[in-house]
Amino acid sequence: MNKKRLLSLLLMFLMLVSVLAGCGQTTEPSEEPGGTETPAVNPDEEILTIRKTASLQSTDWEATTNTFDMQIMWVQVFESLYTIDEAAGGYQNQLAKEVAISDDGLTYTVTLQDASFQNGDPLKASDVVFSYKRAMENSRFNYVTSMIKSVEATDDKTVVFTLDYPYSAISHTFWSIKISSEREVTEQGEAFGTVPHTAATGPYIITEYDVASGLKLKANENYWKGVPNIKNVEYIVISDDAAAVIAFENDELEYLPDAPLSEWESLVAASGENNSLTKGNNIRFMAINYLSPTNNNILGNLKVREAIFYAINKDNINAAAASGYGAPAYEYMPHEYVATSPSFEDGGFKIYDYDPEKAKSMLKEAGFTDAQIAEGIDVGTLMTYGAATAEKAKATQVIQANLAEVGLKCEIYVAEAAQVTPKLYAQDYDMCIFGDSGNYDFNNIRQQVHSESTGMYVVKYADEKSPLDYKRLEELVALGVSTADVDARLDYYTELWSMVMDSATILPLYHNPVGIVWSSKLDPGGLSPTYYHIYNFKWVE
Amino acid sequence: MYRYVIKRLLFLIPTILGVTLIIYAVMSITPGDPGRAMLGTSALQADVDAYNAALGYNLPFPIKYFNYVKAMVIDQDFGFSYLTKQPVFDEIWPRFLETLKLAFLGVFIAASVGIPFGIYAAVKQYSLWDTVPSLVAFFMAAFPSFVLGLLFLYFFSLKLNLLPSYGIGSFEHYIMPALAISIPPAAQNMRFTKSSMLEAIRQDYVRTARAKGAAERTVVWKHALRNALLPVVTQIGLSLGVLIAGAVVAEKIFSIPGIGSLIVDRIAYKDEPVIIAGTILISICFTLVMLLVDIIYAFVDPRIRAKYSNTKG
């Protein structure tokens, strides 16, 4: 073969590739991958495909530990006494038909709906008792069940909850604990959670569950609220964001909850008007361990802590960690979603707006010289978790740069949650970035600030060196749940949050935005930032 | 020869023990525990400790290691996943088969493309058949699989709408991931075959064959290639091992439920049984592939065959 022939063959090949690439469609591909035309599909046979980033951990709602799994098991499959209204805030009855509260606020009498399980069994009060007792034995739900003294069925449709003390955040408990069929869970025994089941009352039944290949749901035709519009749902595990975007653009996915923000512009272009970007309920915080021995307990100095907070540019963090789609945070919870959450707009507490000059002057007030500031003052290590998503890791880098601008230097440590969180709870850190919320009652703060907390006790306030009056702080936590009066609760929590902010130990950094995109074939009904309801979805005619 | 195979198979035992020991040691020194990962932030430390104790997680390292090896050897039991509570073997085996399928397909493509181009480039040295493929191979060898994967997704899935972008439903699903992981090793195979062939072509026995008047085709295929293939076989075996362990990138991009992506996902939860069993499975497979390569080597190379025949092996 001579050279000319070889060259011409090569050029022909290149031309063929170019022509094929040029023939590609950029919008509304009408063909299925593989080149066959899409046949007319019966809506009853059409499958709604939703992205998931990892396979489902368990079909037992109690064993789901991440938001993606909870979005499925907590909403589509299982139900609870209350449901949550994320968009407007507050809770609504779900399996609870009526709830009566005693005058002393210690007894809740719940009358149940005439609902039935997916296995056909009617919902009975004994199932509710069984579900609550099972959850109360699970340490993971201690934060929402520890106040329950007893739960008893007085007849088939009535459950009585007795509390140890008045607890106005009980609505969150009624939402968090899902109701399962006592008969089926008992019959399945240890296998429950590892196989598909019909032990829930929700609108969708698990038909296929394989940790290797995925999850399929079908509509519960006997659903007590009525048959769902969407009949078949398939969750597709796509961990790579870019691949998920391509799958969506290629019409292989119809709904992307928590869409990747780094690809948001592409997704908006591909989805037309079918997208939503809302302020999420999840807030990222920075905490400072004022008891840290690092550099002769430098973080024990209020002025140094304040200097750190004033040095932080939340807009830059938002740009790096949330691709600019988030918002700087000042509150413990978004006041739009949580009625009892103090709003920074009301000016009831201190906020630390970015002010590098003020940060430097704070350091001088703390006794540091210009030479020391120029050399860089060591404030230890800034730790965070979530190496895989890198979102909080990006925030650490911005903060490291922010601190360097004012003469503070820190190291960064990023690892997986399983490695980092035990260090936080053991107070074995200098500074950290952590996420919290996903909760809709301000009482959630108890897990962070109360010495009896069995949860995310990030800053140990109960100490003789405490930067605040921790007894008053804990009293405010107790007062906050002792009344259902929203204004009174707001006052307590404003005082509480003001104390925390004055101590310069916890700083809200940014609201993580929630992006959702969906196919033009789909009408998702009212959108929720976190817990979407496929029951409200329907195919566009 | 049988003795040689048995000897190599027996060598698997210390290899597996060594692998489990290393992984166990590494997992033991990393912070975090499955109890906290599973029970969450609100769990009492006492409950977390009880959870870990029930799993046998808090036992001293030697005892834990001994128990694991005992269960693995005597009961063929890899334990249960901390995360999903499912038997580990049930979780890893279907995923391992997927990875194996992908890796074998990748190696097949890499060998089918790389070796012929390598031979032709050596035989036609300094011609366009040498320079163009060598140049392409030079670039392809340096191309990361994830970049190729994303490029394939963009062109073949999004632009041309020819192939599905995720999943394992049909043969079509494997085309892009297999190509993505096979192109870098194909380029390596090509370069390796070429250099090996060039070395063989310059040997005295090839010159002698030509001097004796053997046809060029015979010289290349019978005399040069058989000798040149020996190191190439090793290279292919190595690339299979690398692909089994390294297919994780393609698994992630093309959403293939393989063992690599499973291990990576479970590291975040410190799901030790899955991580350890998955790694052991990969190492066993790698060792078996190497054994296979050695056996093929022995068949291809008469010197090795003769050595073991002489020792009644």
mmCIF file of N, CA, C and O in Angstrom, chain B residues 1 43 68 100-101 126 137 145 183 204 216 219 241 269:
data_model
loop_
_atom_site.group_PDB
_atom_site.id
_atom_site.type_symbol
_atom_site.label_atom_id
_atom_site.label_comp_id
_atom_site.label_asym_id
_atom_site.label_seq_id
_atom_site.Cartn_x
_atom_site.Cartn_y
_atom_site.Cartn_z
ATOM 1 N N MET B 1 5.119 -30.109 34.775
ATOM 2 C CA MET B 1 4.256 -28.944 34.515
ATOM 3 C C MET B 1 3.132 -28.837 35.550
ATOM 4 O O MET B 1 2.828 -27.760 36.037
ATOM 5 N N ALA B 43 -26.829 9.218 68.018
ATOM 6 C CA ALA B 43 -26.774 7.990 68.821
ATOM 7 C C ALA B 43 -25.890 8.183 70.046
ATOM 8 O O ALA B 43 -24.871 8.874 69.999
ATOM 9 N N TYR B 68 -11.593 -13.515 61.213
ATOM 10 C CA TYR B 68 -11.989 -13.272 59.828
ATOM 11 C C TYR B 68 -11.452 -14.374 58.910
ATOM 12 O O TYR B 68 -12.184 -14.941 58.094
ATOM 13 N N LEU B 100 -15.468 -8.123 35.869
ATOM 14 C CA LEU B 100 -14.699 -9.104 35.119
ATOM 15 C C LEU B 100 -15.070 -9.052 33.638
ATOM 16 O O LEU B 100 -14.216 -9.075 32.752
ATOM 17 N N LYS B 101 -16.376 -8.961 33.397
ATOM 18 C CA LYS B 101 -16.875 -8.887 32.026
ATOM 19 C C LYS B 101 -16.259 -7.679 31.312
ATOM 20 O O LYS B 101 -15.753 -7.776 30.200
ATOM 21 N N TYR B 126 9.514 3.033 10.211
ATOM 22 C CA TYR B 126 9.783 4.333 9.547
ATOM 23 C C TYR B 126 8.817 4.630 8.409
ATOM 24 O O TYR B 126 8.969 5.619 7.719
ATOM 25 N N ALA B 137 -0.671 6.197 19.347
ATOM 26 C CA ALA B 137 -0.482 5.419 20.577
ATOM 27 C C ALA B 137 0.157 6.267 21.673
ATOM 28 O O ALA B 137 -0.181 6.152 22.851
ATOM 29 N N SER B 145 -8.678 7.403 31.341
ATOM 30 C CA SER B 145 -9.925 6.723 30.963
ATOM 31 C C SER B 145 -11.145 7.604 31.185
ATOM 32 O O SER B 145 -12.102 7.559 30.418
ATOM 33 N N ILE B 183 -8.506 1.652 25.492
ATOM 34 C CA ILE B 183 -7.638 2.428 24.596
ATOM 35 C C ILE B 183 -6.239 2.681 25.193
ATOM 36 O O ILE B 183 -5.244 2.438 24.513
ATOM 37 N N ASP B 204 19.708 -13.070 15.434
ATOM 38 C CA ASP B 204 20.444 -13.882 14.451
ATOM 39 C C ASP B 204 19.557 -14.929 13.791
ATOM 40 O O ASP B 204 19.652 -15.184 12.595
ATOM 41 N N GLU B 216 8.967 -13.972 3.708
ATOM 42 C CA GLU B 216 8.923 -12.912 4.721
ATOM 43 C C GLU B 216 7.780 -13.158 5.721
ATOM 44 O O GLU B 216 7.911 -12.942 6.925
ATOM 45 N N VAL B 219 8.893 -15.672 8.130
ATOM 46 C CA VAL B 219 9.906 -15.098 9.031
ATOM 47 C C VAL B 219 9.216 -14.292 10.122
ATOM 48 O O VAL B 219 9.518 -14.430 11.315
ATOM 49 N N GLY B 241 -5.124 -7.489 34.992
ATOM 50 C CA GLY B 241 -5.155 -7.231 36.438
ATOM 51 C C GLY B 241 -5.409 -5.777 36.747
ATOM 52 O O GLY B 241 -6.227 -5.429 37.609
ATOM 53 N N TYR B 269 -18.243 4.672 54.447
ATOM 54 C CA TYR B 269 -18.994 4.134 55.590
ATOM 55 C C TYR B 269 -18.153 3.183 56.438
ATOM 56 O O TYR B 269 -18.652 2.574 57.355
#
